[in-house]
Backbone as numpy.savetxt, mean C-alpha at the origin, in Angstrom:
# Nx Ny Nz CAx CAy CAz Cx Cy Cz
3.90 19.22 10.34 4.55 17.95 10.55 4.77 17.28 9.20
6.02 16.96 8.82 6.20 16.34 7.62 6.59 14.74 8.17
6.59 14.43 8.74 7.53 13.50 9.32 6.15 12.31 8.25
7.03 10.95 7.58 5.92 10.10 6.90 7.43 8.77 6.37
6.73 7.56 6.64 6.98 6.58 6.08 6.45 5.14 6.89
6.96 3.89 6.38 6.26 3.05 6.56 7.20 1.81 7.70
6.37 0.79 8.08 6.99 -0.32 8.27 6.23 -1.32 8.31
7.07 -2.35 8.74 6.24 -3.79 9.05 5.97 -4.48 10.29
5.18 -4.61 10.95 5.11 -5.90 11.75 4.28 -6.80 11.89
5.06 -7.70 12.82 4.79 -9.12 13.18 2.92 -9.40 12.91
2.72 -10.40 12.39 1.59 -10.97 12.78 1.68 -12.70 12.65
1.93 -13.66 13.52 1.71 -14.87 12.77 2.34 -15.20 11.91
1.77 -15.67 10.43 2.62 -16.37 9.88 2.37 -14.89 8.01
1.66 -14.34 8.65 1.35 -13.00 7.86 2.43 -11.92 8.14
2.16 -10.90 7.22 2.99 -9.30 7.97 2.01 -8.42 7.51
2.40 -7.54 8.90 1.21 -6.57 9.13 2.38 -5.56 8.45
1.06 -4.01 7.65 1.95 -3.47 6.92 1.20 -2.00 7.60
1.97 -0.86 7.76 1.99 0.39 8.42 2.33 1.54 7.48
1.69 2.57 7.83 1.73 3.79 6.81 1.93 5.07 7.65
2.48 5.70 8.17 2.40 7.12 8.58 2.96 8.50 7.86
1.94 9.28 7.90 2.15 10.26 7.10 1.07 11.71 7.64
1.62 12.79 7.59 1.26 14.13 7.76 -0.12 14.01 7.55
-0.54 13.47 6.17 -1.96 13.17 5.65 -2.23 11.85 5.82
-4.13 12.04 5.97 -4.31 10.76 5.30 -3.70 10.30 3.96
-4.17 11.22 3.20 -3.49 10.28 2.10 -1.82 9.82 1.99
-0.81 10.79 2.46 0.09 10.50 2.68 0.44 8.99 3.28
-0.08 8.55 4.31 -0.26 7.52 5.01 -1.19 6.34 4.24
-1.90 6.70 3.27 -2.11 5.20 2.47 -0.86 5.53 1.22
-0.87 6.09 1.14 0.93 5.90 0.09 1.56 5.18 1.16
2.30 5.30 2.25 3.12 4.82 2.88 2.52 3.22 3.13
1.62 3.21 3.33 0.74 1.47 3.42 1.41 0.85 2.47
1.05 1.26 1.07 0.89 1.00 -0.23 2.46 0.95 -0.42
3.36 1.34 -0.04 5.03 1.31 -0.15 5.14 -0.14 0.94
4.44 0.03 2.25 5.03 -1.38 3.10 4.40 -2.40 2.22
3.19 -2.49 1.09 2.93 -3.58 1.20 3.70 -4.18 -0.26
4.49 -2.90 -0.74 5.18 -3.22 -1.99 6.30 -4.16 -1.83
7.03 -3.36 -0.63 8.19 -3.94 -0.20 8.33 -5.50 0.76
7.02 -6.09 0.77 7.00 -7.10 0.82 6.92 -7.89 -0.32
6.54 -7.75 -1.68 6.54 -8.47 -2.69 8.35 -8.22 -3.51
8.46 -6.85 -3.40 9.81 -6.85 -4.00 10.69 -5.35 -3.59
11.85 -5.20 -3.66 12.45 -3.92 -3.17 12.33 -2.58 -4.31
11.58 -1.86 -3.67 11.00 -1.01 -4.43 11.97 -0.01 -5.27
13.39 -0.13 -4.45 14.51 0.36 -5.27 15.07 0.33 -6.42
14.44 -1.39 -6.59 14.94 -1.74 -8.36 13.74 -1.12 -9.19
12.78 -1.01 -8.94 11.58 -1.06 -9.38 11.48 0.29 -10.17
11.49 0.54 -11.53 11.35 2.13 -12.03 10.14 2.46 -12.43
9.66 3.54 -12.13 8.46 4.13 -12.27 8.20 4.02 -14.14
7.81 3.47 -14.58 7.83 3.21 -16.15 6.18 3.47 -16.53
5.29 2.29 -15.89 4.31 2.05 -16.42 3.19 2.54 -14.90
2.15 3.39 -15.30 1.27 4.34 -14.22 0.08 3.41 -14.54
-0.65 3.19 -13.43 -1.74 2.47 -13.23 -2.86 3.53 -12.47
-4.06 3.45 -13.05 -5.21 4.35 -12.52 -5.82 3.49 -10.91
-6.04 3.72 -9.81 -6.46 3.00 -8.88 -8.18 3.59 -8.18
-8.86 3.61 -8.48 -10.79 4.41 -8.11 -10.96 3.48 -7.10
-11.40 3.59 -6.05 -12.03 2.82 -4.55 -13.15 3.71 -3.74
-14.08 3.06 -3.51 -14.85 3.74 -2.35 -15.24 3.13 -1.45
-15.39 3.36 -0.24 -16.01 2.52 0.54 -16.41 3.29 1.93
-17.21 2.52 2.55 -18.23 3.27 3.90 -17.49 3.77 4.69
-16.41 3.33 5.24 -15.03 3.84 6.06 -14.01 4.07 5.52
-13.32 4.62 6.35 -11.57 4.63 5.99 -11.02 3.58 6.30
-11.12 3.03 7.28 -10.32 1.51 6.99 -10.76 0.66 5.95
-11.97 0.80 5.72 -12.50 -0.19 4.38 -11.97 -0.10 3.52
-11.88 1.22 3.20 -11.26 1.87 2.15 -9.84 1.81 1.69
-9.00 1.71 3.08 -7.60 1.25 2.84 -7.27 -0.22 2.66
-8.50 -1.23 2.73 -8.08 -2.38 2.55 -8.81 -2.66 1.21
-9.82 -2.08 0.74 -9.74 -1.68 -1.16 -8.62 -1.29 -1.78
-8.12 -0.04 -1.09 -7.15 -0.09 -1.82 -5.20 -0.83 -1.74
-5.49 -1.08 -1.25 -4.02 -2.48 -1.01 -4.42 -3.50 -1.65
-5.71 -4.30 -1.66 -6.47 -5.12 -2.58 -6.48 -4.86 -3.92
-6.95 -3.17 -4.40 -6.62 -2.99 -5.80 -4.89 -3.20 -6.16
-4.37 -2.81 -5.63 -2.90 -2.69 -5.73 -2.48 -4.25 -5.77
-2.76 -5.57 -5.20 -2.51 -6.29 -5.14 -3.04 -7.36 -6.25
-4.64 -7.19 -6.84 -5.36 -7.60 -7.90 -4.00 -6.84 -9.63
-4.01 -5.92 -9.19 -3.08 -5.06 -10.35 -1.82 -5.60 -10.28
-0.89 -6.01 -9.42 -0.01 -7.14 -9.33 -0.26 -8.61 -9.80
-0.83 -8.71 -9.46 -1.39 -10.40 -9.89 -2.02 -10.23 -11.45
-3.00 -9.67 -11.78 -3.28 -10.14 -13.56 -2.47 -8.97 -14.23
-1.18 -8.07 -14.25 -0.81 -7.25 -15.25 0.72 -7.94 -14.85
0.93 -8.41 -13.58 2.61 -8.86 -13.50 3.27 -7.48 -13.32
2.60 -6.55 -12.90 3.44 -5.24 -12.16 4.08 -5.83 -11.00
5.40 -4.84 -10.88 5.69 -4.43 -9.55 5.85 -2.92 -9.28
5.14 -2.58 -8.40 5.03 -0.36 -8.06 6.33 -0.41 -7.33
6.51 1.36 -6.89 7.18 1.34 -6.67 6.81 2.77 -5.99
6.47 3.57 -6.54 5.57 5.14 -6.37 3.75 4.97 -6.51
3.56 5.64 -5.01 2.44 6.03 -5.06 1.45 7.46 -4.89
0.84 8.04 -5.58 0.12 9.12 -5.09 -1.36 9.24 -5.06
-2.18 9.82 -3.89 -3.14 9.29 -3.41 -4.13 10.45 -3.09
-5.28 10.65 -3.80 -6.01 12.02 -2.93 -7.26 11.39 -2.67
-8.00 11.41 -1.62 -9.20 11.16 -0.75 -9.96 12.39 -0.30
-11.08 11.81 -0.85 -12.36 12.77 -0.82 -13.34 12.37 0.18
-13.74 12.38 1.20 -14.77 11.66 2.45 -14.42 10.25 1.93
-15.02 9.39 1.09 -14.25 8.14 1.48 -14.20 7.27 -0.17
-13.90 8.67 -1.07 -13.68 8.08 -2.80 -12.00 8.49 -2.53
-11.11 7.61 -2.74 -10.01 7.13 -2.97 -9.35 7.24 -4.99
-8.81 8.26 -5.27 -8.13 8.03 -6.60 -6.84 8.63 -6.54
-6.07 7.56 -7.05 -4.65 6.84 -6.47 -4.07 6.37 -8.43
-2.48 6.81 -8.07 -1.87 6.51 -9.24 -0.50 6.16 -8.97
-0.45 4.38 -9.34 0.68 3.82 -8.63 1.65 3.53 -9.89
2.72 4.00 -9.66 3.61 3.76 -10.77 4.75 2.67 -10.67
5.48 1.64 -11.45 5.99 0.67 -11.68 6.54 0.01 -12.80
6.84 -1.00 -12.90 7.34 -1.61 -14.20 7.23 -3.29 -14.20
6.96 -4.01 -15.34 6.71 -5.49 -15.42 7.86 -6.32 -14.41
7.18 -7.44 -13.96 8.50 -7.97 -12.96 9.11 -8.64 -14.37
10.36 -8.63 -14.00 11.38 -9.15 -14.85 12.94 -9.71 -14.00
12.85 -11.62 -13.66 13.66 -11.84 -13.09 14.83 -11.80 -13.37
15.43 -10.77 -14.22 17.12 -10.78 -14.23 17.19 -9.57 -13.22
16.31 -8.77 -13.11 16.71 -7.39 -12.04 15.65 -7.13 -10.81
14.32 -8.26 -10.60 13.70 -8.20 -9.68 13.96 -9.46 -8.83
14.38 -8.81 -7.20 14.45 -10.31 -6.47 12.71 -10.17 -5.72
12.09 -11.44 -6.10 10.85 -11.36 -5.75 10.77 -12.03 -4.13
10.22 -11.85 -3.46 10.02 -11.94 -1.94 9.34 -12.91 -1.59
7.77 -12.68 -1.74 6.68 -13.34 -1.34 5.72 -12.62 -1.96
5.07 -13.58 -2.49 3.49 -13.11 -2.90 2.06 -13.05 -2.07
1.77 -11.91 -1.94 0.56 -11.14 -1.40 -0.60 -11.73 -1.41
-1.58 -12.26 -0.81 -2.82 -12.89 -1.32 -4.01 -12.27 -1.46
-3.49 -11.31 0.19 -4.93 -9.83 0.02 -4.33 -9.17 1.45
-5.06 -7.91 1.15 -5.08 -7.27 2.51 -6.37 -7.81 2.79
-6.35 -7.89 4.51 -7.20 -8.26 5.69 -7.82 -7.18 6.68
-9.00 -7.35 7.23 -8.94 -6.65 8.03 -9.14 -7.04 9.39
-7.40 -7.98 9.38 -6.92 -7.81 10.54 -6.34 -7.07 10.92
-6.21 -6.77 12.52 -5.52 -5.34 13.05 -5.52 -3.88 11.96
-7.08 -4.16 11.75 -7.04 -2.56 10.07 -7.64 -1.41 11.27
-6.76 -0.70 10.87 -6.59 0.70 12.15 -6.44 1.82 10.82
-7.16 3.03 10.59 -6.93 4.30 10.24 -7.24 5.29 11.00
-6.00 6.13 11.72 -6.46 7.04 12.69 -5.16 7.76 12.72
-5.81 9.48 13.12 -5.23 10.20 13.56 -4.68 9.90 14.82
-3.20 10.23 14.97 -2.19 9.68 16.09 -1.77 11.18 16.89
-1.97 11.54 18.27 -1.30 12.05 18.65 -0.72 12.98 18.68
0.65 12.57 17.85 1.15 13.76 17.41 0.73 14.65 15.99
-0.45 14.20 15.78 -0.74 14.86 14.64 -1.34 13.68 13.05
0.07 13.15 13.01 0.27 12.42 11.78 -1.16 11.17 11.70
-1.38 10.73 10.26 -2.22 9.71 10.30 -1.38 8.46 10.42
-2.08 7.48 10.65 -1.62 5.96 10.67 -2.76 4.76 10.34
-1.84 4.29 8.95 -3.35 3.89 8.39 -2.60 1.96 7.88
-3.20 0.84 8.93 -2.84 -0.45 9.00 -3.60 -1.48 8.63
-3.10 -2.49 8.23 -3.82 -4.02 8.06 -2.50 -4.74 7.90
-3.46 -6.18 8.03 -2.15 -7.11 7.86 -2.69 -7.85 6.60
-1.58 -8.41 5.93 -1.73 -8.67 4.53 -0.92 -10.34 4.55
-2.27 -11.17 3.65 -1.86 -12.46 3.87 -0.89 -12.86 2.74
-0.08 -13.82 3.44 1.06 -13.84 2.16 0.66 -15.28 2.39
């Protein structure tokens, strides 16, 4: 099954952000893309400058809301915006390398700013047909 990408929904006055992918890790890349594309369109965004991302934590959902949190702390004090992510998970050590470039408002339209991922509605689970699906909603 290759089938992998992301979306958004509804929560309140928040947006909940969605990841599906073949892999787990595939599926926190795809997180990590919905929760980009709420701060800015990841299209303008060129892979320039690579950021190291290390997380661990007791679960997999914990773990996916470390890492949207790192991703979001790395936005806020460096003034990145990503754009590419790649992600390998070991039982529940997370090392992740998100690539991007400084926001710069003549070619970034900025959206809304991120405050944290939550773990509201935080779901990581094998789905069904196979694929993972790995969620939280993220306060803007």
């Amino acid at each position: 099954m290759t089938t992998r990408g992301w979306e958004h929904f509804e929560h309140g006055a928040d947006i909940g952000v969605r990841g599906f992918g073949p892999t787990l890790e595939a599926s926190f890349e795809e997180a990590a893309t919905a929760l980009a594309t709420v701060v800015a369109d990841p299209a303008a965004v060129r892979p320039l400058t690579s950021v190291a991302i290390a997380c661990e934590a007791p679960a997999l959902d914990i773990l996916l809301v470390d890492f949207l949190n790192a991703i979001i702390y790395e936005m806020a004090t460096s003034g990145l915006l990503f754009a590419a992510f790649h992600v390998t998970i070991d039982g529940t050590r997370l090392r992740a390398e998100a690539k991007g470039e400084p926001f710069d408002a003549g070619r970034h339209e900025a959206a809304v700013e991120v405050k944290g991922a939550t773990m509201t509605a935080l779901k990581v689970e094998r789905l069904a047909d196979g694929r993972w699906c790995a969620q939280c909603v993220v306060d803007v």
